[in-house]
């Protein structure tokens, strides 16, 4: 039995070579021989000292020991992480593996970090067994020369923690998944109708009241409240810890503070911010609500500016996401203050009032040295040239924005909504919000579709979105994300060399690492009778 298992892990290890890397590298040349990682191997990392510990932590997990720090010597087995002066694009790297030395060269820390992710994929799958630290005192990495860089600078995943709350440990697990797939942005959807999730010291009611819902009507178990009080929030210290954890993995956390719609949690905490001024509750059921921030009330803008001032202190990201989606105009049409604002500002209608709201908040954030991202509804009523549009209602909004000279992140629901069902076998699938999004459809995303060469320059990148109306548990989220996250990663990193049949073949290798790590991923991509069947070759 033991010999059979040993043979199995050897065979699994054979799958993990350069031609099987995800995302697909620009160039991966196989060479003769192997590099043997053993206790006497050293790590030399003068240019990126923090990566010494990051790599050593990984070695310790798979081998049970740590490697010593070495000098610049060529006479021993060494893993060297070096600064490369010029000639490489941002986040690009060179990875050279010979029998005596592994050399990583990068212009920046991001490139060196991604080279390590590639190195981890090249390690034999057997080292990732739960008991590997007891057995893998040495292991071999095949020799390669790899040159690689991402196609898009922005490669992200959105996590909604308003509908179902994920604690700090769970968010860190999400970050680990993101890093493994060479994605570099966590878009953190922190506020919505169903819960305000970040501590704001100047306005404590936002979390003491707005972070909790229920007891209310009986809801599906996956929605999280039912007849019990449900909720949670991140203290500012926890938010900072998550931001640091992400930064160590070369991931930027972009917070989203929703406005002017999806504001019920905030209105329940501070009713004067709404057009009616009273009667608000944190809703237990998701959906688009008519009650939104009052655009005619100056106290609304004072609170939001104060909130964003504290958010800026927590999140060093270049961008702050301000939402802007699904804002009904019913209350504004009937609100004397909003109608007065329309007259005073010489606006045409409530759509231009929304544009006024967005541009006012953008000017405030610009004054603090930050830029805004908004969902594609921020195009309605007019948009400044400095705002970035996140296109979710298909790609049309992104195409319109790029043609107008605005930067764009493509996250269309047609390709990027990972809360959609991955197969049509709904009876045997965990709950999704609806829709059908198999992995080949995710992979088919073309962020440049409909744009000429000049307009394509405005596409910053791509993002997968995980809304959590029906996703309450970490294993459910993991199932919905994986392996579709790998397709998002390859679109963002390897867009100019996409090839779905080849991706399908390479996924057989990454799947082995999912298995060894115990990930609860969707296996429908690999099932012959699923909607996502093996594609024909070229």
Coordinates of C-alpha atoms in Angstrom, one line a residue:
X1 CA 0.0 0.0 0.0
X2 CA 2.8 2.5 0.9
X3 CA 4.6 1.8 -2.3
X4 CA 1.5 2.3 -4.3
X5 CA 0.9 5.7 -2.6
X6 CA 4.5 6.7 -3.2
X7 CA 4.1 5.9 -6.9
X8 CA 0.9 7.9 -7.0
X9 CA 2.5 11.0 -5.6
X10 CA 5.5 10.6 -8.0
X11 CA 3.0 10.5 -10.9
X12 CA 1.1 13.5 -9.5
X13 CA 4.4 15.4 -9.3
X14 CA 5.0 14.8 -13.0
X15 CA 1.9 16.9 -13.8
X16 CA 3.5 19.9 -12.1
X17 CA 5.9 21.4 -14.7
X18 CA 6.2 24.6 -16.5
X19 CA 3.9 23.8 -19.3
X20 CA 1.2 23.3 -16.7
X21 CA 1.5 26.7 -14.9
X22 CA -1.6 28.8 -14.3
X23 CA -1.7 31.6 -15.3
X24 CA 0.2 30.7 -18.4
X25 CA 3.6 32.4 -18.5
X26 CA 5.0 34.3 -21.5
X27 CA 7.8 31.8 -21.8
X28 CA 8.7 28.6 -20.0
X29 CA 11.6 26.5 -21.3
X30 CA 12.2 23.1 -19.8
X31 CA 15.8 22.2 -19.1
X32 CA 17.6 19.0 -18.1
X33 CA 18.0 18.2 -14.5
X34 CA 16.4 19.1 -11.1
X35 CA 17.2 21.3 -8.2
X36 CA 17.1 19.5 -4.9
X37 CA 15.7 21.4 -1.9
X38 CA 17.3 20.0 1.3
X39 CA 18.3 21.2 4.8
X40 CA 21.6 22.6 3.6
X41 CA 19.9 24.8 0.9
X42 CA 20.3 28.5 1.6
X43 CA 18.1 31.5 0.8
X44 CA 19.8 34.7 -0.4
X45 CA 17.4 37.7 -0.6
X46 CA 19.2 41.0 -0.1
X47 CA 16.9 43.1 -2.3
X48 CA 13.6 41.8 -0.9
X49 CA 14.3 40.8 2.7
X50 CA 10.7 40.2 3.7
X51 CA 10.4 37.5 1.0
X52 CA 13.1 35.5 2.8
X53 CA 10.6 34.8 5.6
X54 CA 7.7 34.4 3.2
X55 CA 9.6 31.7 1.3
X56 CA 10.9 30.1 4.4
X57 CA 7.4 29.9 5.9
X58 CA 6.4 27.9 2.8
X59 CA 9.4 25.6 3.1
X60 CA 8.7 25.0 6.7
X61 CA 5.1 24.1 6.0
X62 CA 6.0 21.5 3.4
X63 CA 9.3 20.2 4.9
X64 CA 9.1 20.9 8.6
X65 CA 12.4 22.9 8.7
X66 CA 13.6 26.4 7.8
X67 CA 16.5 27.3 5.5
X68 CA 19.5 29.4 6.6
X69 CA 20.3 32.8 5.2
X70 CA 23.2 32.7 2.7
X71 CA 25.5 35.1 1.1
X72 CA 26.2 35.6 -2.6
X73 CA 27.9 32.3 -3.2
X74 CA 27.8 30.0 -6.1
X75 CA 29.3 26.9 -4.5
X76 CA 26.2 25.6 -2.7
X77 CA 22.6 24.9 -3.3
X78 CA 20.9 28.3 -3.1
X79 CA 17.7 30.1 -3.8
X80 CA 18.6 33.7 -4.7
X81 CA 16.0 36.5 -5.0
X82 CA 17.7 39.4 -6.7
X83 CA 16.9 42.9 -7.9
X84 CA 16.9 43.2 -11.7
X85 CA 17.8 46.6 -12.9
X86 CA 15.7 47.5 -15.9
X87 CA 14.4 45.4 -18.8
X88 CA 11.4 43.9 -17.0
X89 CA 7.9 45.3 -16.8
X90 CA 6.1 46.0 -13.5
X91 CA 5.3 42.7 -11.7
X92 CA 7.4 40.8 -14.3
X93 CA 10.1 38.4 -13.3
X94 CA 12.8 36.0 -14.5
X95 CA 13.0 32.5 -12.9
X96 CA 16.0 30.4 -13.7
X97 CA 16.3 26.9 -12.1
X98 CA 19.5 24.9 -12.6
X99 CA 20.6 21.8 -10.7
X100 CA 22.8 24.0 -8.4
X101 CA 20.8 27.3 -8.1
X102 CA 17.4 28.9 -8.3
X103 CA 17.7 32.5 -9.3
X104 CA 14.7 35.0 -9.2
X105 CA 15.2 38.4 -10.7
X106 CA 12.6 41.2 -10.6
X107 CA 12.4 45.0 -10.8
X108 CA 10.0 45.2 -7.9
X109 CA 8.7 43.2 -5.0
X110 CA 5.6 42.2 -6.9
X111 CA 7.5 40.5 -9.6
X112 CA 9.7 38.6 -7.1
X113 CA 6.5 37.6 -5.2
X114 CA 4.9 36.2 -8.3
X115 CA 8.1 34.3 -9.2
X116 CA 7.7 32.6 -5.9
X117 CA 4.1 31.6 -6.7
X118 CA 5.4 30.0 -9.9
X119 CA 8.1 28.3 -7.9
X120 CA 5.4 26.9 -5.5
X121 CA 3.5 25.5 -8.5
X122 CA 6.7 23.8 -9.8
X123 CA 7.2 22.0 -6.5
X124 CA 6.0 18.4 -6.6
X125 CA 2.3 18.0 -5.6
X126 CA 3.3 15.5 -3.0
X127 CA 4.8 18.1 -0.7
X128 CA 1.4 19.6 -0.2
X129 CA 0.0 16.6 1.6
X130 CA -1.2 17.4 5.2
X131 CA 1.5 15.1 6.6
X132 CA 4.2 16.3 4.2
X133 CA 6.3 17.9 6.9
X134 CA 6.9 14.4 8.3
X135 CA 8.1 12.9 5.0
X136 CA 9.4 15.6 2.6
X137 CA 12.9 16.3 4.0
X138 CA 14.0 16.8 0.4
X139 CA 12.2 17.3 -2.8
X140 CA 13.2 18.1 -6.4
X141 CA 12.1 21.0 -8.6
X142 CA 12.5 20.6 -12.4
X143 CA 14.9 22.9 -14.1
X144 CA 13.3 25.7 -16.1
X145 CA 14.0 29.1 -17.5
X146 CA 10.8 31.3 -17.2
X147 CA 10.2 34.8 -18.3
X148 CA 6.9 36.2 -17.3
X149 CA 4.8 39.4 -16.7
X150 CA 1.0 40.1 -16.4
X151 CA -1.0 41.6 -19.3
X152 CA -3.2 43.8 -17.0
X153 CA -2.1 45.8 -14.0
X154 CA -5.5 45.4 -12.2
X155 CA -6.5 41.8 -11.4
X156 CA -9.1 41.6 -8.7
X157 CA -11.7 39.8 -6.7
X158 CA -14.7 41.5 -5.0
X159 CA -15.8 40.1 -1.6
X160 CA -19.2 41.1 -0.3
X161 CA -19.2 41.0 3.5
X162 CA -22.4 43.0 4.0
X163 CA -25.0 40.3 3.2
X164 CA -23.1 37.6 5.0
X165 CA -20.3 38.5 7.3
X166 CA -16.8 36.9 7.1
X167 CA -14.6 37.2 10.1
X168 CA -10.9 38.3 10.0
X169 CA -9.6 34.7 9.6
X170 CA -11.9 34.0 6.7
X171 CA -10.9 37.2 4.9
X172 CA -7.3 36.2 5.3
X173 CA -8.1 32.8 3.7
X174 CA -9.7 34.7 0.8
X175 CA -6.5 36.7 0.5
X176 CA -4.5 33.4 0.3
X177 CA -6.6 32.1 -2.5
X178 CA -6.2 35.4 -4.4
X179 CA -2.4 35.4 -3.9
X180 CA -2.1 31.8 -5.1
X181 CA -3.7 32.8 -8.4
X182 CA -1.5 35.9 -8.9
X183 CA -4.3 38.3 -8.5
X184 CA -3.4 41.6 -6.9
X185 CA -6.5 43.3 -5.6
X186 CA -9.2 42.6 -3.0
X187 CA -12.2 44.8 -3.6
X188 CA -13.8 44.7 -0.1
X189 CA -17.6 45.5 -0.2
X190 CA -17.9 46.8 3.3
X191 CA -21.3 48.5 3.4
X192 CA -24.7 47.9 1.9
X193 CA -28.3 47.8 3.0
X194 CA -27.8 44.6 5.0
X195 CA -24.9 45.6 7.2
X196 CA -22.2 48.3 7.8
X197 CA -19.0 46.3 8.5
X198 CA -16.2 48.7 9.3
X199 CA -15.8 50.7 12.6
X200 CA -16.0 54.5 12.2
X201 CA -15.0 56.1 15.5
X202 CA -16.7 59.4 14.9
X203 CA -20.0 57.6 14.2
X204 CA -20.3 54.6 16.5
X205 CA -23.9 53.9 15.6
X206 CA -22.9 52.8 12.2
X207 CA -21.6 49.5 13.7
X208 CA -23.5 49.4 17.0
X209 CA -26.8 49.7 15.1
X210 CA -26.0 49.4 11.4
X211 CA -23.9 46.2 11.6
X212 CA -26.8 44.1 12.9
X213 CA -30.1 42.9 11.5
X214 CA -33.0 40.9 12.8
X215 CA -34.6 39.2 14.5
X216 CA -36.8 39.3 11.5
X217 CA -38.8 37.2 9.1
X218 CA -37.7 33.6 8.6
X219 CA -35.1 33.4 5.8
X220 CA -33.3 30.7 4.0
X221 CA -30.6 29.3 6.3
X222 CA -27.9 30.4 3.9
X223 CA -28.9 34.0 4.3
X224 CA -27.7 34.2 7.9
X225 CA -30.3 35.9 10.1
X226 CA -33.7 34.2 10.3
X227 CA -35.2 34.8 13.8
X228 CA -31.9 35.7 15.4
X229 CA -29.9 38.8 15.5
X230 CA -27.2 38.6 12.9
X231 CA -24.1 40.6 12.0
X232 CA -20.6 41.7 12.8
X233 CA -18.0 44.3 11.9
X234 CA -14.2 44.8 11.7
X235 CA -12.6 47.0 14.2
X236 CA -10.1 49.5 12.8
X237 CA -7.3 47.4 14.2
X238 CA -8.6 44.3 12.5
X239 CA -9.0 46.2 9.2
X240 CA -5.4 47.4 9.4
X241 CA -4.2 43.8 10.2
X242 CA -6.0 42.5 7.1
X243 CA -4.5 45.3 5.0
X244 CA -1.0 44.4 6.2
X245 CA -1.6 40.7 5.6
X246 CA -2.7 41.4 2.1
X247 CA 0.2 43.8 1.4
X248 CA 2.6 41.0 2.5
X249 CA 1.1 39.0 -0.4
X250 CA 1.3 41.9 -2.8
X251 CA -2.5 42.5 -2.7
X252 CA -4.0 45.9 -2.5
X253 CA -7.3 46.2 -0.5
X254 CA -9.7 48.7 -2.0
X255 CA -12.6 49.4 0.4
X256 CA -16.1 50.1 -0.9
X257 CA -18.4 52.5 1.0
X258 CA -21.7 52.4 -0.9
X259 CA -23.4 55.7 -1.8
X260 CA -25.9 57.1 -2.6
X261 CA -28.0 53.9 -2.8
X262 CA -27.7 50.7 -0.7
X263 CA -27.7 52.9 2.4
X264 CA -30.3 51.3 4.7
X265 CA -27.7 50.1 7.3
X266 CA -26.4 53.7 7.6
X267 CA -29.9 55.2 7.6
X268 CA -31.0 52.8 10.4
X269 CA -28.0 54.2 12.4
X270 CA -28.5 57.9 11.5
X271 CA -32.1 58.4 10.2
X272 CA -31.6 62.1 9.5
X273 CA -29.5 61.1 6.5
X274 CA -32.5 59.8 4.6
X275 CA -35.2 61.8 2.8
X276 CA -37.9 60.6 5.2
X277 CA -35.8 61.0 8.3
X278 CA -37.3 58.1 10.3
X279 CA -38.6 54.5 10.2
X280 CA -35.4 52.8 8.9
X281 CA -34.3 49.3 9.8
X282 CA -31.4 47.2 8.6
X283 CA -33.2 44.9 6.2
X284 CA -33.1 41.1 6.6
X285 CA -33.8 40.5 2.9
X286 CA -31.6 41.7 0.1
X287 CA -32.7 43.8 -2.8
X288 CA -32.8 47.3 -4.2
X289 CA -34.4 49.6 -1.6
X290 CA -36.1 53.0 -2.3
X291 CA -34.6 54.7 0.7
X292 CA -31.2 56.1 -0.1
X293 CA -28.9 58.9 1.2
X294 CA -30.6 62.3 0.9
X295 CA -28.7 64.3 -1.7
X296 CA -30.3 67.6 -0.6
X297 CA -29.1 67.3 3.0
X298 CA -25.6 68.8 3.7
X299 CA -25.3 66.6 6.8
X300 CA -25.2 63.6 4.5
X301 CA -22.1 64.9 2.8
X302 CA -20.5 65.9 6.1
X303 CA -21.0 62.4 7.5
X304 CA -19.7 60.7 4.4
X305 CA -16.7 62.9 4.2
X306 CA -15.9 62.1 7.9
X307 CA -16.4 58.4 7.1
X308 CA -14.1 58.5 4.1
X309 CA -11.5 60.4 6.2
X310 CA -11.3 57.5 8.6
X311 CA -11.4 55.0 5.7
X312 CA -8.5 56.7 4.0
X313 CA -6.5 56.4 7.2
X314 CA -7.1 52.6 7.3
X315 CA -6.6 51.8 3.6
X316 CA -3.5 53.2 1.7
X317 CA -4.9 52.2 -1.7
X318 CA -4.8 54.6 -4.5
X319 CA -8.5 54.0 -5.1
X320 CA -11.6 54.2 -2.9
X321 CA -14.8 52.5 -4.3
X322 CA -17.9 54.6 -3.7
X323 CA -20.5 52.2 -5.2
X324 CA -23.0 54.3 -7.2
X325 CA -25.1 51.4 -8.3
X326 CA -28.9 50.7 -8.1
X327 CA -30.0 54.1 -6.7
X328 CA -33.7 54.5 -7.1
X329 CA -34.8 58.2 -7.5
X330 CA -38.3 57.8 -5.9
X331 CA -37.4 59.5 -2.6
X332 CA -35.4 62.2 -4.3
X333 CA -38.4 63.1 -6.6
X334 CA -40.6 63.6 -3.5
X335 CA -38.0 65.2 -1.3
X336 CA -38.1 69.1 -1.0
X337 CA -34.4 69.2 -0.1
X338 CA -33.4 67.2 -3.1
X339 CA -35.6 69.2 -5.4
X340 CA -34.1 72.4 -4.0
X341 CA -30.6 71.0 -4.7
X342 CA -31.6 70.3 -8.3
X343 CA -32.8 73.9 -8.7
X344 CA -29.9 75.5 -6.9
X345 CA -27.3 73.5 -8.8
X346 CA -29.2 74.0 -12.1
X347 CA -29.5 70.3 -12.7
X348 CA -31.8 68.8 -15.2
X349 CA -33.2 65.9 -13.2
X350 CA -32.5 63.2 -10.6
X351 CA -30.0 61.5 -12.7
X352 CA -27.9 64.6 -12.8
X353 CA -28.4 64.9 -9.1
X354 CA -26.8 61.5 -8.7
X355 CA -23.9 62.8 -10.9
X356 CA -23.6 65.8 -8.6
X357 CA -23.5 63.5 -5.6
X358 CA -20.7 61.3 -7.1
X359 CA -18.7 64.2 -8.4
X360 CA -18.9 66.0 -5.1
X361 CA -17.5 63.0 -3.3
X362 CA -14.9 62.5 -5.9
X363 CA -13.6 66.1 -5.4
X364 CA -13.4 65.4 -1.7
X365 CA -11.4 62.2 -2.3
X366 CA -9.2 63.8 -4.9
X367 CA -8.4 66.5 -2.4
X368 CA -7.1 63.7 -0.1
X369 CA -4.9 62.3 -2.8
X370 CA -7.2 59.4 -3.8
X371 CA -9.2 58.4 -6.9
X372 CA -12.6 56.9 -7.1
X373 CA -14.0 53.8 -8.6
X374 CA -17.8 53.4 -9.1
X375 CA -20.1 50.8 -10.7
X376 CA -21.2 51.7 -14.2
X377 CA -24.3 53.6 -13.1
X378 CA -22.0 56.5 -12.2
X379 CA -22.1 57.2 -16.0
X380 CA -25.7 58.3 -15.6
X381 CA -26.1 62.1 -15.6
X382 CA -22.5 62.7 -16.6
X383 CA -19.1 61.7 -15.2
X384 CA -15.8 63.4 -14.6
X385 CA -12.8 62.3 -16.7
X386 CA -10.9 61.2 -13.6
X387 CA -13.4 58.6 -12.3
X388 CA -12.8 54.9 -13.0
X389 CA -15.8 52.8 -14.0
X390 CA -16.3 49.2 -12.9
X391 CA -18.6 47.7 -15.6
X392 CA -21.0 45.1 -14.1
X393 CA -24.1 45.2 -16.3
X394 CA -22.4 43.5 -19.1
X395 CA -19.6 45.3 -20.8
X396 CA -21.6 48.1 -22.4
X397 CA -20.9 50.6 -19.6
X398 CA -17.2 49.8 -19.7
X399 CA -17.1 50.2 -23.5
X400 CA -18.9 53.6 -23.2
X401 CA -16.5 54.8 -20.5
X402 CA -13.4 53.8 -22.4
X403 CA -14.7 55.5 -25.5
X404 CA -15.2 58.6 -23.4
X405 CA -11.6 58.5 -22.0
X406 CA -12.3 57.1 -18.6
X407 CA -10.4 54.2 -17.1
X408 CA -12.3 50.9 -16.8
X409 CA -12.2 47.7 -14.8
X410 CA -14.2 45.0 -16.6
X411 CA -16.3 42.9 -14.2
X412 CA -19.4 42.1 -16.3
X413 CA -22.0 39.8 -14.8
X414 CA -22.0 37.8 -18.0
X415 CA -18.5 36.5 -17.3
X416 CA -17.4 37.6 -13.8
X417 CA -20.3 37.0 -11.3
X418 CA -19.0 34.0 -9.3
X419 CA -22.2 33.7 -7.2
X420 CA -23.9 32.4 -10.4
X421 CA -24.3 28.7 -10.7
X422 CA -21.3 27.0 -12.3
X423 CA -23.5 24.2 -13.8
X424 CA -27.2 23.7 -14.8
X425 CA -27.5 20.8 -12.3
X426 CA -29.2 23.1 -9.7
X427 CA -30.6 20.2 -7.6
X428 CA -27.1 19.1 -6.7
X429 CA -25.4 22.5 -6.5
X430 CA -25.1 24.7 -3.4
X431 CA -27.3 27.8 -3.5
X432 CA -26.5 30.5 -5.9
X433 CA -28.2 33.8 -6.7
X434 CA -29.2 32.5 -10.2
X435 CA -27.7 32.6 -13.6
X436 CA -25.4 30.1 -15.2
X437 CA -21.6 30.8 -15.5
X438 CA -19.5 27.8 -16.3
X439 CA -15.8 28.2 -16.2
X440 CA -15.4 28.3 -20.0
X441 CA -17.7 31.4 -20.0
X442 CA -15.5 33.0 -17.4
X443 CA -12.4 32.3 -19.5
X444 CA -14.1 33.7 -22.6
X445 CA -14.1 37.2 -21.1
X446 CA -12.6 39.7 -23.6
X447 CA -12.0 43.0 -21.8
X448 CA -11.0 44.6 -25.1
X449 CA -14.1 43.6 -27.0
X450 CA -15.7 46.5 -28.9
X451 CA -12.7 48.8 -28.5
X452 CA -10.1 50.1 -30.9
X453 CA -6.4 50.1 -30.1
X454 CA -6.5 53.6 -28.5
X455 CA -9.6 52.9 -26.4
X456 CA -8.1 49.6 -25.1
X457 CA -5.5 51.6 -23.3
X458 CA -8.2 52.7 -20.8
X459 CA -8.9 49.1 -19.7
X460 CA -7.0 48.7 -16.4
X461 CA -8.0 45.1 -15.9
X462 CA -10.6 42.5 -14.8
X463 CA -12.3 41.4 -11.7
X464 CA -14.4 38.5 -10.4
X465 CA -17.2 39.3 -8.0
X466 CA -18.6 37.2 -5.2
X467 CA -21.8 38.5 -3.8
X468 CA -22.9 36.6 -0.7
X469 CA -26.7 36.8 -0.4
X470 CA -26.8 33.0 -0.3
X471 CA -23.2 32.3 0.6
X472 CA -22.8 32.1 4.4
X473 CA -20.0 29.7 4.9
X474 CA -16.3 29.7 3.9
X475 CA -16.5 26.3 2.2
X476 CA -19.4 27.4 0.1
X477 CA -17.5 30.5 -1.0
X478 CA -14.5 28.3 -1.8
X479 CA -16.7 26.1 -4.0
X480 CA -18.0 29.1 -5.9
X481 CA -14.6 30.7 -6.4
X482 CA -12.6 27.6 -7.4
X483 CA -11.7 26.8 -10.1
X484 CA -13.3 29.8 -11.8
X485 CA -10.9 32.1 -10.0
X486 CA -8.1 30.4 -12.1
X487 CA -10.0 31.5 -15.3
X488 CA -10.2 35.1 -14.0
X489 CA -6.5 35.0 -13.2
X490 CA -5.5 33.8 -16.6
X491 CA -7.6 36.4 -18.4
X492 CA -5.9 39.1 -16.3
X493 CA -2.4 37.7 -16.6
X494 CA -2.3 35.9 -19.9
X495 CA -5.0 37.6 -22.0
X496 CA -2.7 37.9 -25.1
X497 CA -2.0 34.1 -25.0
X498 CA -5.3 32.6 -23.9
X499 CA -6.1 29.2 -25.2
X500 CA -9.0 27.3 -23.5
X501 CA -8.1 23.8 -24.5
X502 CA -4.6 24.4 -23.2
X503 CA -6.0 25.9 -20.0
X504 CA -8.2 22.9 -19.6
X505 CA -5.2 20.6 -19.9
X506 CA -3.1 22.7 -17.4
X507 CA -6.0 22.8 -14.9
X508 CA -5.4 19.0 -14.4
X509 CA -2.2 20.0 -12.6
X510 CA -3.6 22.9 -10.5
X511 CA -6.5 20.6 -9.5
X512 CA -4.0 18.2 -7.9
X513 CA -2.9 21.1 -5.7
X514 CA -6.5 21.9 -4.9
X515 CA -7.0 18.3 -3.9
X516 CA -3.8 18.0 -1.8
X517 CA -4.7 21.3 0.0
X518 CA -8.2 19.9 0.7
X519 CA -10.0 22.7 -1.1
X520 CA -13.7 22.3 -1.6
X521 CA -13.7 23.3 -5.3
X522 CA -16.2 22.7 -8.1
X523 CA -15.3 19.6 -10.0
X524 CA -17.8 20.0 -12.8
X525 CA -15.1 21.3 -15.1
X526 CA -13.6 17.8 -15.0
X527 CA -16.8 15.7 -15.1
X528 CA -17.5 14.2 -18.5
X529 CA -21.3 14.5 -18.0
X530 CA -21.2 18.2 -16.8
X531 CA -22.0 21.3 -18.8
X532 CA -18.3 22.0 -19.0
X533 CA -17.0 19.1 -20.9
X534 CA -13.5 18.6 -22.2
X535 CA -12.9 20.9 -25.2
X536 CA -11.6 19.7 -28.5
X537 CA -8.0 20.4 -29.3
X538 CA -6.9 22.9 -32.0

